[in-house]
Coordinates of C-alpha atoms in Angstrom, one line a residue:
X1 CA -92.1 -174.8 71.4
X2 CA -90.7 -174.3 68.1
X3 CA -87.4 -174.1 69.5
X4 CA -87.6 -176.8 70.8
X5 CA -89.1 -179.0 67.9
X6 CA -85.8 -178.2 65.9
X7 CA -83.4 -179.0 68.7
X8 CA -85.5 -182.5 69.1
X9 CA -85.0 -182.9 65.2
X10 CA -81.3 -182.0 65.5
X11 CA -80.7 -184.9 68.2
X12 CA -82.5 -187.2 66.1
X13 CA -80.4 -186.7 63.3
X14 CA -77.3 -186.3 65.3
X15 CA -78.1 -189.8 66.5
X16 CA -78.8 -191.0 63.3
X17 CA -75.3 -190.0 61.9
X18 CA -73.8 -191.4 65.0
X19 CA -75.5 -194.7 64.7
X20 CA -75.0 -194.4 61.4
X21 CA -71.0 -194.4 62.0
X22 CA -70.8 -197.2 64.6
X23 CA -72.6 -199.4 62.7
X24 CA -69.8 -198.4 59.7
X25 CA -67.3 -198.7 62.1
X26 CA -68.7 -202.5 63.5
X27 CA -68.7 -203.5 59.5
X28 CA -65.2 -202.6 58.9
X29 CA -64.0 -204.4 62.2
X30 CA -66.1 -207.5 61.4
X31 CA -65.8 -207.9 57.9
X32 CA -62.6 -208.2 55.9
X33 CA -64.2 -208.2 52.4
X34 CA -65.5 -204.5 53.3
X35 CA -62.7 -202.9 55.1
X36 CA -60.3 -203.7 52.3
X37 CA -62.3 -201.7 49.9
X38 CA -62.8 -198.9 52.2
X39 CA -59.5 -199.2 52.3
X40 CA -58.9 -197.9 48.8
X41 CA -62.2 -195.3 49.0
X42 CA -61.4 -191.6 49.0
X43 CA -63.5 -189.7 51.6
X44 CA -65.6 -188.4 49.4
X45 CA -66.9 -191.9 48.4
X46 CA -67.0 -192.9 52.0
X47 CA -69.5 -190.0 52.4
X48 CA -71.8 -191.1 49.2
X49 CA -71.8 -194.1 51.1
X50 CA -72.6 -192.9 54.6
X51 CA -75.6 -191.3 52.7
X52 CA -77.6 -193.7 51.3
X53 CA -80.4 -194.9 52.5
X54 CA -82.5 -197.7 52.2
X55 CA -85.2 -195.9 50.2
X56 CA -82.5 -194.9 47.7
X57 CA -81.7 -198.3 45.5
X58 CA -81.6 -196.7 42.6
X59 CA -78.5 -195.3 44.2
X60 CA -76.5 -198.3 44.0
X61 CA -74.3 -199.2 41.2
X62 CA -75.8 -200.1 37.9
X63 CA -74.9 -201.0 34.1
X64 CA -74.5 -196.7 33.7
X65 CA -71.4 -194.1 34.2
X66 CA -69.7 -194.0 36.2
X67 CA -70.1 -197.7 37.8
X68 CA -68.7 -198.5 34.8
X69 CA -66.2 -196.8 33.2
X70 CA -65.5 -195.1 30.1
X71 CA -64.0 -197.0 26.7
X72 CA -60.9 -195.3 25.8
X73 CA -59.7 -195.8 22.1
X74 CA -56.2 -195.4 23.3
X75 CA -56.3 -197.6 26.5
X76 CA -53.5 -200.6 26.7
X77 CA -54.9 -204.7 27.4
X78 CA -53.1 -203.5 30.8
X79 CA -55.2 -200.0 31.1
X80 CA -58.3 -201.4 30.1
X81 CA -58.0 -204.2 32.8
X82 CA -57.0 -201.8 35.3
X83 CA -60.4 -199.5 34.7
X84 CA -62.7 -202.5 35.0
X85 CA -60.8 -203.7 38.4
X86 CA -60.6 -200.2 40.2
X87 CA -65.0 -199.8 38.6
X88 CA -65.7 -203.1 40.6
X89 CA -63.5 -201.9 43.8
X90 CA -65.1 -198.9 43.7
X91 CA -68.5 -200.3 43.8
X92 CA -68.8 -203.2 45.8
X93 CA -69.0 -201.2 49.4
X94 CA -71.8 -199.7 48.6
X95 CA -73.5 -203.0 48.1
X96 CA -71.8 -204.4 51.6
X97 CA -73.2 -201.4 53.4
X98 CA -76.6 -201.3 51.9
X99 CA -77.6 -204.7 52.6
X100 CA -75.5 -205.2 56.3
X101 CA -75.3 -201.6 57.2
X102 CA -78.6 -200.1 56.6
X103 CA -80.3 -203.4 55.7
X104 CA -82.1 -202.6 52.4
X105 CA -84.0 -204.8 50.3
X106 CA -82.3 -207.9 49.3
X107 CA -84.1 -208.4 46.0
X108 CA -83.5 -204.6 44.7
X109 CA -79.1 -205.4 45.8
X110 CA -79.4 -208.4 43.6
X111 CA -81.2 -206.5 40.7
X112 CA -79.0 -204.0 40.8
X113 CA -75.7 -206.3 41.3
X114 CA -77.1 -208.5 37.9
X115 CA -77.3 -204.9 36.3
X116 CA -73.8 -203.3 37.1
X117 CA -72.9 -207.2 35.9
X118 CA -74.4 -206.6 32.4
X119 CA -72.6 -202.9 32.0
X120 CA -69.0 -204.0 32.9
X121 CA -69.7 -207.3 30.4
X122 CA -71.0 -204.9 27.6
X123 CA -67.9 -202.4 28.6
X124 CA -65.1 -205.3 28.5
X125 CA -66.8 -206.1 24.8
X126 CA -66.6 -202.8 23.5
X127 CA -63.5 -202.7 24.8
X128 CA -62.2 -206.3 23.5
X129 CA -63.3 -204.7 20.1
X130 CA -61.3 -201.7 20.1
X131 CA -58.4 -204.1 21.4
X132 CA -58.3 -206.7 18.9
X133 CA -58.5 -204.8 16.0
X134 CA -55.4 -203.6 15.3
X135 CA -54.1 -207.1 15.0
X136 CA -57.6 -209.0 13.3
X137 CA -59.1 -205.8 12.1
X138 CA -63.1 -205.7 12.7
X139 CA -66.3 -206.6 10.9
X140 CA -69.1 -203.8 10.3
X141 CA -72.1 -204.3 12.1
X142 CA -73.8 -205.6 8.7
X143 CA -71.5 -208.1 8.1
X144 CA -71.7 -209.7 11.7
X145 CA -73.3 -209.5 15.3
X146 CA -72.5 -210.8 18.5
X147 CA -74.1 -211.4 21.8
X148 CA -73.6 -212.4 25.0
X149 CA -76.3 -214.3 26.8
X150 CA -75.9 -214.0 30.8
X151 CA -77.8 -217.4 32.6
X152 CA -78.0 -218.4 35.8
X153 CA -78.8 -216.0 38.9
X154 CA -77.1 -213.0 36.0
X155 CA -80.1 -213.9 33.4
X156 CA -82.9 -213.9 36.4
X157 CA -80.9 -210.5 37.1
X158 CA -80.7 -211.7 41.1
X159 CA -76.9 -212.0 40.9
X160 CA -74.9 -212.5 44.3
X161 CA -72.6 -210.4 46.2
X162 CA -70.0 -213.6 45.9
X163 CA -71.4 -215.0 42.2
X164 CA -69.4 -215.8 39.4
X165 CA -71.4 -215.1 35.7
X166 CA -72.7 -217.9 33.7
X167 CA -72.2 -217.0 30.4
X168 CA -72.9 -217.6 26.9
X169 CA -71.7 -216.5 23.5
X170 CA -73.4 -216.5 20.0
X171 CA -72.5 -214.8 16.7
X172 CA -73.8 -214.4 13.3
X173 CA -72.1 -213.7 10.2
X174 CA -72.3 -213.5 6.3
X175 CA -70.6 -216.9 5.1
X176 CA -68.3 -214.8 3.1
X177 CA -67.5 -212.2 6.3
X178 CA -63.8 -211.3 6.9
X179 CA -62.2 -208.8 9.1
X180 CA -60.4 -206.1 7.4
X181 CA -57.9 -203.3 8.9
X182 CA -55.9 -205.6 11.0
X183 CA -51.9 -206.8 10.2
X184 CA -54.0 -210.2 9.3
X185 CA -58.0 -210.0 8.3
X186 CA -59.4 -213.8 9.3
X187 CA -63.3 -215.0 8.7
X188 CA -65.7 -214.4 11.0
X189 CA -65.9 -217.7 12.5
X190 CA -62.1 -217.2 14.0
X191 CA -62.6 -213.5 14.7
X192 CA -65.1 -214.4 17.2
X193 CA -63.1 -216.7 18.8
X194 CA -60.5 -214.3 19.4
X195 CA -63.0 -212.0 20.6
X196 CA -64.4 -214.1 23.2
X197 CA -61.1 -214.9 24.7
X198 CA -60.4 -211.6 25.2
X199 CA -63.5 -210.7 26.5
X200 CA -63.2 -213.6 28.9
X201 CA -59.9 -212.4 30.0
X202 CA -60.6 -208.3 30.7
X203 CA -63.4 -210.0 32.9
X204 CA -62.1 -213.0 34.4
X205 CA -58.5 -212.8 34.5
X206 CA -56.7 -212.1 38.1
X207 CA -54.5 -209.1 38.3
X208 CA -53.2 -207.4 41.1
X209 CA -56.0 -205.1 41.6
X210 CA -58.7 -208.2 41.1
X211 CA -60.8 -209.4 38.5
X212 CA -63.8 -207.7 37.1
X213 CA -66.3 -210.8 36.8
X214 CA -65.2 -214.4 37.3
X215 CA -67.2 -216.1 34.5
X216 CA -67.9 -219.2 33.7
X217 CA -68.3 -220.9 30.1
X218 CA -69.3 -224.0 31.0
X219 CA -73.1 -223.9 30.1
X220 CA -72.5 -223.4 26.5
X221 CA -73.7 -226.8 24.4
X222 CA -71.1 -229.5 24.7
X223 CA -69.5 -228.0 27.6
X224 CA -65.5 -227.2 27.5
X225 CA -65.5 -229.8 25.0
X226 CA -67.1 -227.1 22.1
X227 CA -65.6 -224.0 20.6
X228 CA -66.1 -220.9 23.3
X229 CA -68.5 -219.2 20.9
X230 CA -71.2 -220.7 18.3
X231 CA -73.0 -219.4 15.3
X232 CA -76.8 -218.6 16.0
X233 CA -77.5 -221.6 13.7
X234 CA -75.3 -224.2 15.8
X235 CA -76.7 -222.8 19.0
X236 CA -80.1 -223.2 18.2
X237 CA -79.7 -226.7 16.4
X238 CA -78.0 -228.4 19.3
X239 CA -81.2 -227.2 21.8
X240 CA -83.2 -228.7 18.8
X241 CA -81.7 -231.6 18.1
X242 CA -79.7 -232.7 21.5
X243 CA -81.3 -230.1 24.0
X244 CA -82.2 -232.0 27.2
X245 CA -84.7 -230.7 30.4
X246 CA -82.0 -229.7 32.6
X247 CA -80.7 -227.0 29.6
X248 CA -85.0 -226.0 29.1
X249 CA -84.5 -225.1 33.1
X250 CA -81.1 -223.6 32.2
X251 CA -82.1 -221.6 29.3
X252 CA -85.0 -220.5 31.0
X253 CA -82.9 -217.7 33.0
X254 CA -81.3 -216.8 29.8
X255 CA -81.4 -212.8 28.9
X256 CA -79.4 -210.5 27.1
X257 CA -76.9 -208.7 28.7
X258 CA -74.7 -207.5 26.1
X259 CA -73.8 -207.5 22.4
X260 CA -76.7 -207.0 19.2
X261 CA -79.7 -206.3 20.6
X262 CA -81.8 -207.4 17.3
X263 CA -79.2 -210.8 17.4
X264 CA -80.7 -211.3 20.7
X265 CA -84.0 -211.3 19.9
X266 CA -83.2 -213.9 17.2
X267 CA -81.5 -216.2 19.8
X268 CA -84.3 -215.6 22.6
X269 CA -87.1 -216.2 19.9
X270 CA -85.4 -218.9 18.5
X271 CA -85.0 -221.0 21.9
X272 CA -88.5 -220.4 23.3
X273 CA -89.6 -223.1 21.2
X274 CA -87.0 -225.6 22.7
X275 CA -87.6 -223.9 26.6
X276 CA -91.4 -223.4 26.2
X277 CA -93.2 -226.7 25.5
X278 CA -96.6 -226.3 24.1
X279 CA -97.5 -229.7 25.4
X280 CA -96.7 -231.2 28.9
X281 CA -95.2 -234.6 28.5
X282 CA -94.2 -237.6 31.0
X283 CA -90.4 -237.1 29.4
X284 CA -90.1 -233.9 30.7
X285 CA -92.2 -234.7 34.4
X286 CA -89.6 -237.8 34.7
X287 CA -86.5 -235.4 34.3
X288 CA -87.8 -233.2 36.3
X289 CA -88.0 -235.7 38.8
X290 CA -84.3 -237.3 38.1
X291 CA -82.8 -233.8 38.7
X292 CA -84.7 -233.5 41.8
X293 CA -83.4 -236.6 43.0
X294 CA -79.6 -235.3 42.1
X295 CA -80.0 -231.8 43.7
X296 CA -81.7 -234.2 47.1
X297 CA -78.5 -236.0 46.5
X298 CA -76.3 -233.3 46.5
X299 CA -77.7 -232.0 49.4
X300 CA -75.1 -232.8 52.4
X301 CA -76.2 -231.7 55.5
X302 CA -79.9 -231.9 57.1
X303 CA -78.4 -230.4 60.3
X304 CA -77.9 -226.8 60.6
X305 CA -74.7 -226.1 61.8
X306 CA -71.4 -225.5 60.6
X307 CA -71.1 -226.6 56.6
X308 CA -74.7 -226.4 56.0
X309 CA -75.2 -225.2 52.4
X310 CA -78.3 -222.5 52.2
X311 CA -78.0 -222.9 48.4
X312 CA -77.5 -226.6 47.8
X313 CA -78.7 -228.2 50.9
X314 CA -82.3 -228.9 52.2
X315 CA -84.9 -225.7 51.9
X316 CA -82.1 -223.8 50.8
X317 CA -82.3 -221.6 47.5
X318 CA -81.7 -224.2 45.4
X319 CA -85.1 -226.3 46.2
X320 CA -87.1 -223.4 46.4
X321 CA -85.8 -222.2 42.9
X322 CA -86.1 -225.5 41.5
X323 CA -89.7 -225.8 42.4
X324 CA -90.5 -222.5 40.6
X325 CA -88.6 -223.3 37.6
X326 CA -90.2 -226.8 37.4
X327 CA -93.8 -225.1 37.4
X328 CA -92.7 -222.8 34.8
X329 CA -91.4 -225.3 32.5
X330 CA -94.5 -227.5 33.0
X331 CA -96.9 -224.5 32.4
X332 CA -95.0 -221.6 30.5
X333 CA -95.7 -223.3 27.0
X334 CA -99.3 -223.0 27.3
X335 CA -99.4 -219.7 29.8
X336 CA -96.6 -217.4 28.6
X337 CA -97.2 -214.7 31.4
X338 CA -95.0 -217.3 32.8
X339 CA -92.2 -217.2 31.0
X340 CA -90.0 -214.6 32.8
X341 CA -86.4 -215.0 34.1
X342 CA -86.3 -213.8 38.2
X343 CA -87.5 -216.3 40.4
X344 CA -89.8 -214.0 42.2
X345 CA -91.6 -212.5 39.1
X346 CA -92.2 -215.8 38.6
X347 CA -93.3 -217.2 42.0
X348 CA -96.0 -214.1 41.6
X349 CA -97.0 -215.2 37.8
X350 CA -97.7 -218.6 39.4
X351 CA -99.7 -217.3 42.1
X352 CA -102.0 -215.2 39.6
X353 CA -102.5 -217.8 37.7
X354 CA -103.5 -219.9 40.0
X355 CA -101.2 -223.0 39.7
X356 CA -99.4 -222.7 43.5
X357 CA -101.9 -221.4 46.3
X358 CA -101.3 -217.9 47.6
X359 CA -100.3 -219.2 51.0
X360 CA -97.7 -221.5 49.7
X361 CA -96.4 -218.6 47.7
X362 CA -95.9 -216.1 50.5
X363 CA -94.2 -219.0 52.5
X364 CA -91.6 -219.6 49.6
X365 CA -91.2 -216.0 49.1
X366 CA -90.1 -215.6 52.3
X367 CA -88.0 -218.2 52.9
X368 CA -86.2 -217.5 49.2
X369 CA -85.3 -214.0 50.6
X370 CA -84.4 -215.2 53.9
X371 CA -82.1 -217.2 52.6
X372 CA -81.1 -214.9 50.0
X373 CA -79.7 -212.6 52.6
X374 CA -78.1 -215.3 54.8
X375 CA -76.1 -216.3 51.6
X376 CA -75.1 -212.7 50.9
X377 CA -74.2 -211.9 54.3
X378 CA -72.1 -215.4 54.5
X379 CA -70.5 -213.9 51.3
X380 CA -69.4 -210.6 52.4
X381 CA -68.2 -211.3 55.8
X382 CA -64.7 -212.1 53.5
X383 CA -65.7 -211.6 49.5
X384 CA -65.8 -215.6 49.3
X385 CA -67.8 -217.5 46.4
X386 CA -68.9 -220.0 49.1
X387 CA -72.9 -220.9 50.5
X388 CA -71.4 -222.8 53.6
X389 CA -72.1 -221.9 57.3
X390 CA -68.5 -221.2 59.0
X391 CA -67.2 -221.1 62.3
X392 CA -69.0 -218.4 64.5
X393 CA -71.5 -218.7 62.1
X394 CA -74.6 -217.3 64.5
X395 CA -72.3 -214.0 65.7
X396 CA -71.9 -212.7 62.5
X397 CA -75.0 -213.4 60.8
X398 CA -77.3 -212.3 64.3
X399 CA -75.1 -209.1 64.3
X400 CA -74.9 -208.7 60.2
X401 CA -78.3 -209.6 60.0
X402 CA -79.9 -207.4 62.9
X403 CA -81.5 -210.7 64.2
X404 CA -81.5 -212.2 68.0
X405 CA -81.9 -215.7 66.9
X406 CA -80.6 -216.7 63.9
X407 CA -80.7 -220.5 64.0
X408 CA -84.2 -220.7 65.4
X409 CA -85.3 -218.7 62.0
X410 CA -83.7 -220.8 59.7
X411 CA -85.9 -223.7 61.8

């Protein structure tokens, strides 16, 4: 009998390991985006791969070493750009096989994707530092601070497999702060611009092995119009004097994902008053109710078929995010419990506290991570930044997806 219990347990897990490996194989054959970077993988990281499982998230790449890599005093523009390309490469299968290989949880892959996010930002910074300092020199850290504010699906840390990062960049200086070590010390206000620009390009700029992060500045106040970084004084005195509901919803999402930890606190403290109102308004109800008409009129297709949108068209993300963030602004001034930055923390908050009914809740939370995975799958199948249904469509995403009917669930 006991012989036999162990054979029955070997079988199992030889059919595990074989399933395991067709299912590996199918995602190689079917998706582009994934067999490129197993392409590069050494067999060694095809096995770490191979072994995960879906109760192991905290297996997947994350803001730590080595996801991201080490800062290397010595280390060329070139070499630095090189180590940030080859840490993405390295990491993204693991993301592609745990949510369409072993189908794990959609919400821990985004988490996970926003953190790794935050440690390659906070490593291309550290090294932009290192980088820019023989030419401009550097500031000490008591003369001047620096932060970078991720928004978007990065701030709510639910980032996508396809997502670029919304970003934004605030300093804080001495008035009388210069640089000093460099072949030509400058005040703080220009050394910060020369910062960002490097930081944007170890993230952002294509090389031949990729990019690291495609980011994207145009959230900052006054759009491309404005400088790329502000002080902490102009930041928060445009939200105050020229802030407008569609930046409260924007800001909202905003957290701290690298830079001056204490200059963070400054900037999140200092906007809550602009996000957070104490008192509910009819300003804020009717533009609430203008962007809602712009994202219905954005909204292209009512049909699902090929070029339906799951982010931007009807009962896609985007509605089900903006209904959240609408009850958040409306309420979060008065019931801070509120006030946090992923959509379904705060989808539970509003539950608690009574202000959407539990049924309604579980409905939207459903449908958010439905469409959630759809829009990650549709992104994998060839590393595209797109939210559009293609051509054989319901093939990929019944057999990515594990579903038999993929069109009568999105019904």
């Amino acid at each position: 009998h006991t012989l036999g219990t162990r054979n029955n347990k070997y079988l199992m897990s030889s059919n595990a390991v074989l399933n395991k490996q067709a299912r590996f194989d199918w995602l190689q054959e079917h998706s582009p985006f994934f067999a490129s970077r197993i392409q590069k993988a050494s067999e060694q990281e095809i096995s770490d791969i191979l072994s995960l499982t879906v109760e192991q998230h905290q297996a997947l790449p994350d803001q730590h070493y080595p996801w991201v890599p080490k800062v290397d005093e010595q280390q060329s523009i070139d070499e630095a750009m090189a180590s940030l390309r080859h840490a993405k490469n390295h990491g993204i299968p693991y993301f592609l096989w745990w949510e369409l290989g072993l189908h794990g949880d959609i919400e821990a892959s985004a988490r996970h994707l926003a953190l790794w996010a935050s440690g390659l930002i906070q490593t291309s910074l550290d090294m932009a530092k290192i980088l820019i300092t023989p030419r401009f020199g550097k500031l000490e850290e008591n003369q001047g601070q620096f932060i970078v504010v991720g928004l978007g699906k990065l701030g709510g840390w639910e980032l996508n497999l396809g997502s670029d990062v919304d970003l934004l960049f605030v300093w804080d200086a001495e008035n009388s702060a210069v640089t000093s070590g460099g072949r030509k010390n400058i005040p703080a206000k220009e050394y910060y611009q020369h910062l960002s620009r490097l930081l944007i390009r170890l993230m952002g700029e294509q090389t031949f092995d990729g990019m690291t992060w495609l980011t994207d500045m145009r959230l900052r106040p006054n759009g491309d119009g404005a400088p790329i970084c502000l002080s902490l004084q102009a930041t928060l005195n445009h939200y105050q004097d020229h802030g407008q509901t569609w930046e409260r919803a924007m800001l909202s999402k905003a957290s701290i994902v690298a830079g001056d930890k204490a200059l963070g606190e400054k900037v999140i403290q200092g906007l809550r008053p602009f996000i957070w109102r104490q008192y509910m308004d009819y300003t804020t109800v009717q533009a609430l109710s203008e962007m809602k008409q712009r994202i219905d009129k954005q909204s292209g297709h009512n049909n699902i078929d090929v070029g339906f949108d799951v982010k931007r068209d009807q009962g896609g993300i985007r509605e089900i995010e903006f209904m959240i963030q609408s009850l958040q602004l409306l309420h979060a001034g008065r019931d801070p419990d509120l006030a946090v930055t992923p959509s379904m923390d705060a989808l539970t908050k509003l539950q608690e506290s009574e202000y959407i009914p539990a049924e309604q809740a579980d409905i939207l939370r459903s449908a958010y991570r439905f469409w959630r995975s759809v829009e990650h799958a549709i992104q994998a199948q060839r590393g595209m930044h797109t939210h559009q249904l293609a051509q054989g469509w319901e093939d990929w995403l019944n057999q990515a997806l594990n579903t038999q009917d993929i069109q009568a669930e999105m019904l």
